[in-house]
Amino acid sequence: MRKSKEARLRRRRTRIFRLSGGKDDQRALAYASTVLRKGGLVVFPTETVYGLGANALSERAVRDIFRVKGRPSDNPLIVHLSSVDDLPLVAQQVPALAKRLAANFWPGPLTLVLPARSDVPKVTTAGMDSVAVRVPNHPIARQLIAGAGVPVAAPSANLSSRPSLTSPAYLLQELSGKVDVLLLAGNSPIGVESTVIDVRTSPPVVLRPGGLSVERIRKVAPSIVLPTFFRENSATDTNPPRSPGLRHRHYAPKARVTLYVGPPSLVWEAMRLRRSALRQLHISLALLVSWESPLKGEGVWKFGSRYTPSTVASRLFRVLRDADASGVQEMLVEGIPIRGLGLAVMDRLVRAADGRVIHVRGRKRRTGRGDQGLAQEPKFSDGSLP
Ligand code: TXA
Ligand code: MG
């Protein structure tokens, strides 16, 4: 019998370091930097999510990332630098707008897609002539990369198609025995991945909304555009995504996820009704709702304030994994407004739901009791955002 792909992966001895800001951190960082330089795999914290890093200039080391994650080889990696001064190591040319964005937002949760130098291995860029680059703003990430002395290719540390990893407990579960070093340093502060912008075109394009809001980017690059998928009231996106990662299924918990969008009181009512219906069918379920929601009881998980999207971003992947770990078959999730980090949160949720988005709309009542309305019979929609 042929062994499964996963079973064929060599089990490794994983050195685990819990970093606390003390003196021992330096020893752990020096060790991890050496491992990176020699071609090993190191999981490390960034301000967005944990990354699974390898020497970006070593074809063999980068291949290892793809193997361990089970990542499709057509999905390129982000190259992490410890300083903007190292850009010439990987980028062939840096347009003026990229320089302005870097000056304003690096180190930070922003990734720039730039023309690649020809000596960046094709496996890192998935054969493209561009390279995605980011200078993270997490002291451990920066020290690690500086210590390694090489650019570090690092996708989010999760196994392919699973929710990103933002907490030590799930990192240990998912990656022990698969990588050489795990650097654990608490929960990721931002909690969603970086915003990816293609700066080779005019106007520049947001390829993936993320931890830096589009509102903030617009202050520096007013002409920046979002693909139609992310725009309000868009129905369909006829353009093929230019970020290869968007082709693949993402952030998928094991449970079937349905996302509810619309006025909050109607959304909560629709979720409550659906809960009753599923319970009658003996289907186990979790409800993921905002702090403002009146829904409570068994299986209700609160994920932050719908009016302060950064609180939702920082908890999102953890709550998705917590709810999934409770073993439910279905997850009903409250959508939040697409302002600030709410755009990144909703992008991840639409993907986790694999397009199962229910638009709950008020229906005018003839009795003249105002426009409050009732929750409409939920319908599956095309996945466009509210
Ligand atoms: O916050 C983050 O960005 C985290 C941390 C570890 O830095 N990394 C991360 O990497 O999220 P990953 O591999 O999960 O997502 C990288 C995204 C994918 O959607 C990929 O397709 C896109 O960036 N990307 C990478 N290189 C690209 C390129 N040359 N052109 C267009 N998109 C690119
Ligand atoms: Mg990822």
GROMACS .gro file of C-alpha atoms and ligand atoms in nm:
model
  420
    1MET     CA    1   0.000   0.000   0.000
    2ARG     CA    2   0.130   0.348  -0.083
    3LYS     CA    3   0.185   0.573   0.214
    4SER     CA    4  -0.009   0.899   0.221
    5LYS     CA    5   0.185   1.214   0.133
    6GLU     CA    6   0.177   1.325   0.495
    7ALA     CA    7   0.307   0.993   0.627
    8ARG     CA    8   0.596   1.011   0.382
    9LEU     CA    9   0.715   1.338   0.539
   10ARG     CA   10   1.012   1.270   0.761
   11ARG     CA   11   0.927   1.338   1.124
   12ARG     CA   12   1.178   1.585   1.263
   13ARG     CA   13   1.301   1.673   1.604
   14THR     CA   14   1.147   2.014   1.669
   15ARG     CA   15   1.328   2.244   1.913
   16ILE     CA   16   1.068   2.453   2.093
   17PHE     CA   17   1.151   2.788   2.252
   18ARG     CA   18   0.907   3.002   2.448
   19LEU     CA   19   1.030   3.359   2.427
   20SER     CA   20   0.948   3.588   2.715
   21GLY     CA   21   1.162   3.895   2.661
   22GLY     CA   22   1.438   3.766   2.893
   23LYS     CA   23   1.809   3.688   2.836
   24ASP     CA   24   1.744   3.332   2.714
   25ASP     CA   25   1.567   3.477   2.411
   26GLN     CA   26   1.901   3.576   2.262
   27ARG     CA   27   2.031   3.219   2.274
   28ALA     CA   28   1.714   3.087   2.112
   29LEU     CA   29   1.731   3.356   1.843
   30ALA     CA   30   2.097   3.287   1.768
   31TYR     CA   31   2.021   2.916   1.734
   32ALA     CA   32   1.715   2.975   1.512
   33SER     CA   33   1.909   3.219   1.290
   34THR     CA   34   2.178   2.957   1.233
   35VAL     CA   35   1.916   2.695   1.147
   36LEU     CA   36   1.768   2.933   0.888
   37ARG     CA   37   2.105   3.012   0.739
   38LYS     CA   38   2.183   2.641   0.707
   39GLY     CA   39   1.860   2.569   0.521
   40GLY     CA   40   1.628   2.460   0.805
   41LEU     CA   41   1.266   2.554   0.878
   42VAL     CA   42   1.185   2.798   1.159
   43VAL     CA   43   0.838   2.903   1.270
   44PHE     CA   44   0.845   3.255   1.410
   45PRO     CA   45   0.603   3.523   1.535
   46THR     CA   46   0.518   3.832   1.335
   47GLU     CA   47   0.273   4.109   1.424
   48THR     CA   48   0.017   3.963   1.178
   49VAL     CA   49   0.026   3.582   1.205
   50TYR     CA   50   0.301   3.325   1.267
   51GLY     CA   51   0.521   3.249   0.966
   52LEU     CA   52   0.696   2.929   0.853
   53GLY     CA   53   1.036   3.055   0.741
   54ALA     CA   54   1.327   2.934   0.530
   55ASN     CA   55   1.618   3.093   0.344
   56ALA     CA   56   1.443   3.255   0.046
   57LEU     CA   57   1.752   3.217  -0.173
   58SER     CA   58   1.788   2.842  -0.115
   59GLU     CA   59   1.576   2.642  -0.357
   60ARG     CA   60   1.601   2.330  -0.144
   61ALA     CA   61   1.495   2.507   0.178
   62VAL     CA   62   1.199   2.675   0.007
   63ARG     CA   63   1.086   2.343  -0.144
   64ASP     CA   64   1.075   2.214   0.210
   65ILE     CA   65   0.822   2.484   0.306
   66PHE     CA   66   0.589   2.374   0.025
   67ARG     CA   67   0.628   2.008   0.125
   68VAL     CA   68   0.558   2.063   0.495
   69LYS     CA   69   0.258   2.292   0.435
   70GLY     CA   70   0.119   2.084   0.150
   71ARG     CA   71   0.105   2.410  -0.044
   72PRO     CA   72   0.035   2.413  -0.419
   73SER     CA   73   0.359   2.504  -0.600
   74ASP     CA   74   0.183   2.776  -0.802
   75ASN     CA   75   0.131   2.992  -0.490
   76PRO     CA   76   0.435   3.219  -0.435
   77LEU     CA   77   0.580   3.312  -0.096
   78ILE     CA   78   0.639   3.645   0.075
   79VAL     CA   79   1.005   3.729   0.128
   80HIS     CA   80   1.074   3.892   0.465
   81LEU     CA   81   1.358   4.140   0.521
   82SER     CA   82   1.484   4.294   0.843
   83SER     CA   83   1.525   4.634   0.681
   84VAL     CA   84   1.413   4.828   0.375
   85ASP     CA   85   1.784   4.868   0.292
   86ASP     CA   86   1.792   4.500   0.190
   87LEU     CA   87   1.532   4.547  -0.088
   88PRO     CA   88   1.799   4.534  -0.362
   89LEU     CA   89   1.874   4.173  -0.256
   90VAL     CA   90   1.544   4.057  -0.407
   91ALA     CA   91   1.382   4.344  -0.602
   92GLN     CA   92   1.512   4.443  -0.942
   93GLN     CA   93   1.366   4.789  -0.922
   94VAL     CA   94   1.160   4.987  -0.669
   95PRO     CA   95   0.899   5.228  -0.812
   96ALA     CA   96   0.863   5.569  -0.641
   97LEU     CA   97   0.523   5.480  -0.498
   98ALA     CA   98   0.665   5.163  -0.341
   99LYS     CA   99   0.933   5.374  -0.175
  100ARG     CA  100   0.667   5.607  -0.033
  101LEU     CA  101   0.457   5.317   0.097
  102ALA     CA  102   0.762   5.152   0.250
  103ALA     CA  103   0.868   5.479   0.416
  104ASN     CA  104   0.520   5.519   0.565
  105PHE     CA  105   0.429   5.164   0.664
  106TRP     CA  106   0.745   4.954   0.707
  107PRO     CA  107   0.816   4.786   0.933
  108GLY     CA  108   0.453   4.673   0.937
  109PRO     CA  109   0.168   4.461   0.801
  110LEU     CA  110   0.218   4.558   0.436
  111THR     CA  111   0.353   4.341   0.151
  112LEU     CA  112   0.466   4.496  -0.177
  113VAL     CA  113   0.478   4.302  -0.505
  114LEU     CA  114   0.782   4.423  -0.701
  115PRO     CA  115   0.980   4.314  -1.008
  116ALA     CA  116   1.199   4.025  -0.892
  117ARG     CA  117   1.572   3.991  -0.934
  118SER     CA  118   1.650   3.698  -1.157
  119ASP     CA  119   1.854   3.522  -0.888
  120VAL     CA  120   1.551   3.484  -0.657
  121PRO     CA  121   1.471   3.113  -0.701
  122LYS     CA  122   1.166   3.040  -0.918
  123VAL     CA  123   1.029   2.812  -0.649
  124THR     CA  124   1.003   3.115  -0.414
  125THR     CA  125   0.811   3.324  -0.669
  126ALA     CA  126   0.620   3.027  -0.815
  127GLY     CA  127   0.782   3.098  -1.149
  128MET     CA  128   0.664   3.460  -1.169
  129ASP     CA  129   0.886   3.755  -1.253
  130SER     CA  130   0.763   3.943  -0.946
  131VAL     CA  131   0.842   3.899  -0.577
  132ALA     CA  132   0.631   3.986  -0.272
  133VAL     CA  133   0.833   4.158   0.002
  134ARG     CA  134   0.763   4.264   0.357
  135VAL     CA  135   0.957   4.409   0.652
  136PRO     CA  136   0.768   4.281   0.958
  137ASN     CA  137   0.732   4.487   1.273
  138HIS     CA  138   0.782   4.223   1.537
  139PRO     CA  139   1.107   4.248   1.736
  140ILE     CA  140   1.163   3.869   1.727
  141ALA     CA  141   1.102   3.844   1.353
  142ARG     CA  142   1.337   4.131   1.283
  143GLN     CA  143   1.616   4.000   1.506
  144LEU     CA  144   1.577   3.652   1.360
  145ILE     CA  145   1.601   3.772   1.000
  146ALA     CA  146   1.888   4.010   1.074
  147GLY     CA  147   2.072   3.730   1.256
  148ALA     CA  148   2.020   3.486   0.970
  149GLY     CA  149   2.166   3.741   0.729
  150VAL     CA  150   1.948   3.614   0.444
  151PRO     CA  151   1.603   3.709   0.313
  152VAL     CA  152   1.345   3.478   0.471
  153ALA     CA  153   1.059   3.330   0.268
  154ALA     CA  154   0.763   3.273   0.498
  155PRO     CA  155   0.404   3.187   0.428
  156SER     CA  156   0.157   3.180   0.714
  157ALA     CA  157   0.254   2.881   0.929
  158ASN     CA  158  -0.076   2.688   0.901
  159LEU     CA  159  -0.099   2.374   0.691
  160SER     CA  160  -0.241   2.461   0.350
  161SER     CA  161  -0.611   2.562   0.341
  162ARG     CA  162  -0.642   2.570   0.723
  163PRO     CA  163  -0.696   2.892   0.922
  164SER     CA  164  -0.373   3.084   0.986
  165LEU     CA  165  -0.197   3.024   1.318
  166THR     CA  166  -0.202   3.303   1.576
  167SER     CA  167  -0.151   3.121   1.907
  168PRO     CA  168   0.113   2.890   2.060
  169ALA     CA  169  -0.129   2.609   2.151
  170TYR     CA  170  -0.246   2.550   1.794
  171LEU     CA  171   0.108   2.596   1.659
  172LEU     CA  172   0.232   2.312   1.878
  173GLN     CA  173  -0.057   2.091   1.769
  174GLU     CA  174  -0.014   2.154   1.398
  175LEU     CA  175   0.364   2.181   1.353
  176SER     CA  176   0.548   1.981   1.620
  177GLY     CA  177   0.758   1.718   1.446
  178LYS     CA  178   0.731   1.896   1.110
  179VAL     CA  179   0.978   2.186   1.141
  180ASP     CA  180   1.322   2.235   1.299
  181VAL     CA  181   1.245   2.524   1.535
  182LEU     CA  182   0.929   2.672   1.686
  183LEU     CA  183   0.968   3.020   1.836
  184LEU     CA  184   0.661   3.083   2.050
  185ALA     CA  185   0.584   3.434   2.172
  186GLY     CA  186   0.217   3.458   2.265
  187ASN     CA  187  -0.080   3.549   2.049
  188SER     CA  188  -0.027   3.745   1.727
  189PRO     CA  189  -0.128   4.108   1.797
  190ILE     CA  190  -0.298   4.192   1.464
  191GLY     CA  191  -0.428   3.845   1.390
  192VAL     CA  192  -0.485   3.866   1.013
  193GLU     CA  193  -0.216   3.854   0.745
  194SER     CA  194  -0.052   4.154   0.580
  195THR     CA  195  -0.217   4.364   0.309
  196VAL     CA  196  -0.065   4.270  -0.028
  197ILE     CA  197  -0.033   4.546  -0.290
  198ASP     CA  198   0.091   4.517  -0.647
  199VAL     CA  199   0.287   4.837  -0.697
  200ARG     CA  200   0.409   4.754  -1.048
  201THR     CA  201   0.096   4.897  -1.206
  202SER     CA  202  -0.059   5.241  -1.210
  203PRO     CA  203  -0.290   5.260  -1.024
  204PRO     CA  204  -0.159   5.012  -0.768
  205VAL     CA  205  -0.392   4.724  -0.677
  206VAL     CA  206  -0.477   4.561  -0.344
  207LEU     CA  207  -0.435   4.188  -0.406
  208ARG     CA  208  -0.525   4.084  -0.053
  209PRO     CA  209  -0.680   4.310   0.213
  210GLY     CA  210  -0.505   4.261   0.545
  211GLY     CA  211  -0.364   4.407   0.863
  212LEU     CA  212  -0.306   4.755   0.716
  213SER     CA  213  -0.640   4.915   0.632
  214VAL     CA  214  -0.714   5.046   0.283
  215GLU     CA  215  -0.823   5.375   0.442
  216ARG     CA  216  -0.469   5.427   0.576
  217ILE     CA  217  -0.306   5.323   0.249
  218ARG     CA  218  -0.527   5.570   0.057
  219LYS     CA  219  -0.371   5.858   0.250
  220VAL     CA  220  -0.040   5.776   0.080
  221ALA     CA  221  -0.169   5.622  -0.244
  222PRO     CA  222  -0.510   5.785  -0.314
  223SER     CA  223  -0.548   5.608  -0.650
  224ILE     CA  224  -0.519   5.256  -0.509
  225VAL     CA  225  -0.791   5.018  -0.630
  226LEU     CA  226  -0.959   4.712  -0.487
  227PRO     CA  227  -1.064   4.424  -0.711
  228THR     CA  228  -1.444   4.434  -0.756
  229PHE     CA  229  -1.489   4.141  -0.520
  230PHE     CA  230  -1.401   4.363  -0.227
  231ARG     CA  231  -1.606   4.663  -0.331
  232GLU     CA  232  -1.938   4.735  -0.176
  233ASN     CA  233  -2.244   4.607  -0.359
  234SER     CA  234  -2.040   4.424  -0.616
  235ALA     CA  235  -2.210   4.119  -0.759
  236THR     CA  236  -1.936   3.936  -0.942
  237ASP     CA  237  -1.570   3.969  -1.018
  238THR     CA  238  -1.506   3.904  -1.382
  239ASN     CA  239  -1.132   3.962  -1.359
  240PRO     CA  240  -0.923   3.661  -1.271
  241PRO     CA  241  -0.739   3.721  -0.942
  242ARG     CA  242  -0.383   3.841  -0.994
  243SER     CA  243  -0.265   3.702  -0.663
  244PRO     CA  244  -0.220   3.331  -0.717
  245GLY     CA  245  -0.310   3.258  -0.354
  246LEU     CA  246  -0.666   3.372  -0.420
  247ARG     CA  247  -0.727   3.073  -0.649
  248HIS     CA  248  -0.706   2.823  -0.367
  249ARG     CA  249  -0.949   2.731  -0.091
  250HIS     CA  250  -0.846   2.906   0.229
  251TYR     CA  251  -0.909   2.942   0.600
  252ALA     CA  252  -1.135   2.639   0.599
  253PRO     CA  253  -1.235   2.493   0.934
  254LYS     CA  254  -1.361   2.134   0.928
  255ALA     CA  255  -1.717   2.247   1.004
  256ARG     CA  256  -1.935   2.388   0.725
  257VAL     CA  257  -1.933   2.767   0.762
  258THR     CA  258  -2.221   3.000   0.669
  259LEU     CA  259  -2.176   3.375   0.689
  260TYR     CA  260  -2.470   3.607   0.768
  261VAL     CA  261  -2.460   3.969   0.654
  262GLY     CA  262  -2.707   4.255   0.690
  263PRO     CA  263  -2.845   4.481   0.965
  264PRO     CA  264  -2.724   4.328   1.295
  265SER     CA  265  -3.061   4.278   1.464
  266LEU     CA  266  -3.192   4.094   1.155
  267VAL     CA  267  -2.875   3.888   1.128
  268TRP     CA  268  -2.897   3.780   1.493
  269GLU     CA  269  -3.264   3.686   1.450
  270ALA     CA  270  -3.189   3.485   1.134
  271MET     CA  271  -2.906   3.305   1.314
  272ARG     CA  272  -3.131   3.229   1.609
  273LEU     CA  273  -3.398   3.080   1.380
  274ARG     CA  274  -3.141   2.874   1.195
  275ARG     CA  275  -3.004   2.746   1.526
  276SER     CA  276  -3.350   2.622   1.625
  277ALA     CA  277  -3.398   2.451   1.289
  278LEU     CA  278  -3.058   2.278   1.300
  279ARG     CA  279  -3.109   2.167   1.659
  280GLN     CA  280  -3.434   1.997   1.559
  281LEU     CA  281  -3.237   1.808   1.298
  282HIS     CA  282  -2.979   1.711   1.567
  283ILE     CA  283  -2.703   1.893   1.378
  284SER     CA  284  -2.432   2.022   1.614
  285LEU     CA  285  -2.343   2.384   1.560
  286ALA     CA  286  -2.145   2.684   1.679
  287LEU     CA  287  -2.251   3.048   1.650
  288LEU     CA  288  -1.971   3.303   1.611
  289VAL     CA  289  -2.102   3.646   1.701
  290SER     CA  290  -1.990   3.991   1.812
  291TRP     CA  291  -1.980   4.113   2.170
  292GLU     CA  292  -2.287   4.323   2.086
  293SER     CA  293  -2.500   4.021   1.994
  294PRO     CA  294  -2.773   3.916   2.240
  295LEU     CA  295  -2.729   3.550   2.136
  296LYS     CA  296  -2.606   3.331   2.416
  297GLY     CA  297  -2.607   2.973   2.534
  298GLU     CA  298  -2.421   2.660   2.444
  299GLY     CA  299  -2.211   2.682   2.129
  300VAL     CA  300  -2.200   3.063   2.117
  301TRP     CA  301  -1.851   3.207   2.068
  302LYS     CA  302  -1.790   3.580   2.097
  303PHE     CA  303  -1.524   3.717   1.862
  304GLY     CA  304  -1.488   4.089   1.944
  305SER     CA  305  -1.675   4.413   1.878
  306ARG     CA  306  -1.840   4.460   1.539
  307TYR     CA  307  -1.771   4.831   1.577
  308THR     CA  308  -1.397   4.789   1.651
  309PRO     CA  309  -1.285   4.548   1.379
  310SER     CA  310  -0.928   4.523   1.513
  311THR     CA  311  -1.071   4.334   1.813
  312VAL     CA  312  -1.230   4.082   1.574
  313ALA     CA  313  -0.916   4.055   1.358
  314SER     CA  314  -0.698   3.971   1.657
  315ARG     CA  315  -0.930   3.688   1.769
  316LEU     CA  316  -1.067   3.563   1.437
  317PHE     CA  317  -0.847   3.263   1.354
  318ARG     CA  318  -0.830   3.153   1.718
  319VAL     CA  319  -1.208   3.156   1.756
  320LEU     CA  320  -1.252   2.970   1.425
  321ARG     CA  321  -1.014   2.702   1.550
  322ASP     CA  322  -1.167   2.693   1.901
  323ALA     CA  323  -1.516   2.649   1.761
  324ASP     CA  324  -1.391   2.385   1.517
  325ALA     CA  325  -1.212   2.198   1.796
  326SER     CA  326  -1.547   2.163   1.975
  327GLY     CA  327  -1.632   1.920   1.696
  328VAL     CA  328  -1.943   2.088   1.552
  329GLN     CA  329  -2.080   2.014   1.205
  330GLU     CA  330  -2.197   2.367   1.124
  331MET     CA  331  -2.074   2.718   1.205
  332LEU     CA  332  -2.295   3.023   1.163
  333VAL     CA  333  -2.093   3.344   1.162
  334GLU     CA  334  -2.207   3.707   1.199
  335GLY     CA  335  -2.060   3.936   0.934
  336ILE     CA  336  -1.918   4.273   1.042
  337PRO     CA  337  -1.901   4.611   0.862
  338ILE     CA  338  -1.625   4.625   0.599
  339ARG     CA  339  -1.452   4.930   0.745
  340GLY     CA  340  -1.087   4.934   0.858
  341LEU     CA  341  -0.971   4.581   0.936
  342GLY     CA  342  -1.333   4.469   0.884
  343LEU     CA  343  -1.250   4.431   0.513
  344ALA     CA  344  -0.976   4.174   0.586
  345VAL     CA  345  -1.197   3.996   0.839
  346MET     CA  346  -1.483   3.968   0.588
  347ASP     CA  347  -1.248   3.854   0.311
  348ARG     CA  348  -1.129   3.566   0.533
  349LEU     CA  349  -1.483   3.480   0.640
  350VAL     CA  350  -1.620   3.471   0.284
  351ARG     CA  351  -1.338   3.231   0.194
  352ALA     CA  352  -1.390   3.019   0.508
  353ALA     CA  353  -1.757   2.999   0.408
  354ASP     CA  354  -1.654   2.899   0.056
  355GLY     CA  355  -1.909   3.148  -0.077
  356ARG     CA  356  -2.202   3.042   0.151
  357VAL     CA  357  -2.310   3.396   0.236
  358ILE     CA  358  -2.664   3.479   0.340
  359HIS     CA  359  -2.783   3.836   0.292
  360VAL     CA  360  -3.049   3.908   0.549
  361ARG     CA  361  -3.262   4.200   0.445
  362GLY     CA  362  -3.550   4.379   0.613
  363ARG     CA  363  -3.889   4.348   0.448
  364LYS     CA  364  -4.128   4.642   0.464
  365ARG     CA  365  -4.445   4.551   0.650
  366ARG     CA  366  -4.780   4.675   0.526
  367THR     CA  367  -4.914   4.728   0.878
  368GLY     CA  368  -4.721   5.054   0.899
  369ARG     CA  369  -4.510   4.957   1.199
  370GLY     CA  370  -4.205   5.121   1.044
  371ASP     CA  371  -3.934   4.966   0.834
  372GLN     CA  372  -3.801   4.724   1.093
  373GLY     CA  373  -3.921   4.423   0.897
  374LEU     CA  374  -3.862   4.055   0.947
  375ALA     CA  375  -3.566   3.847   0.856
  376GLN     CA  376  -3.616   3.715   0.508
  377GLU     CA  377  -3.597   3.350   0.437
  378PRO     CA  378  -3.220   3.307   0.407
  379LYS     CA  379  -3.095   3.244   0.055
  380PHE     CA  380  -2.755   3.132  -0.065
  381SER     CA  381  -2.593   3.407  -0.262
  382ASP     CA  382  -2.298   3.453  -0.491
  383GLY     CA  383  -2.057   3.542  -0.212
  384SER     CA  384  -2.045   3.917  -0.280
  385LEU     CA  385  -1.998   4.141   0.019
  386PRO     CA  386  -2.270   4.362   0.162
  387TXA     O1  387   0.121   3.859   0.722
  387TXA     C1  388   0.162   3.788   0.631
  387TXA     O2  389   0.165   3.827   0.513
  387TXA     C2  390   0.212   3.646   0.669
  387TXA     C3  391   0.333   3.664   0.762
  387TXA     C4  392   0.400   3.534   0.795
  387TXA     O3  393   0.422   3.756   0.705
  387TXA     N1  394   0.243   3.571   0.551
  387TXA     C5  395   0.147   3.526   0.468
  387TXA     O4  396   0.194   3.449   0.362
  387TXA     O5  397   0.030   3.547   0.483
  387TXA     P1  398   0.099   3.359   0.272
  387TXA     O6  399   0.193   3.276   0.192
  387TXA     O7  400   0.003   3.287   0.356
  387TXA     O8  401   0.027   3.458   0.176
  387TXA     C6  402   0.100   3.526   0.075
  387TXA     C7  403   0.007   3.586  -0.025
  387TXA     C8  404  -0.060   3.480  -0.111
  387TXA     O9  405  -0.193   3.520  -0.137
  387TXA     C9  406   0.026   3.483  -0.237
  387TXA    O10  407  -0.042   3.438  -0.352
  387TXA    C10  408   0.059   3.631  -0.247
  387TXA    O11  409   0.081   3.670  -0.113
  387TXA     N2  410   0.182   3.652  -0.326
  387TXA    C11  411   0.308   3.613  -0.296
  387TXA     N3  412   0.394   3.647  -0.394
  387TXA    C12  413   0.321   3.709  -0.489
  387TXA    C13  414   0.352   3.768  -0.615
  387TXA     N4  415   0.475   3.768  -0.663
  387TXA     N5  416   0.251   3.824  -0.686
  387TXA    C14  417   0.125   3.825  -0.638
  387TXA     N6  418   0.089   3.770  -0.519
  387TXA    C15  419   0.186   3.713  -0.445
  388MG      MG  420  -0.159   3.180   0.417
   0.00000   0.00000   0.00000
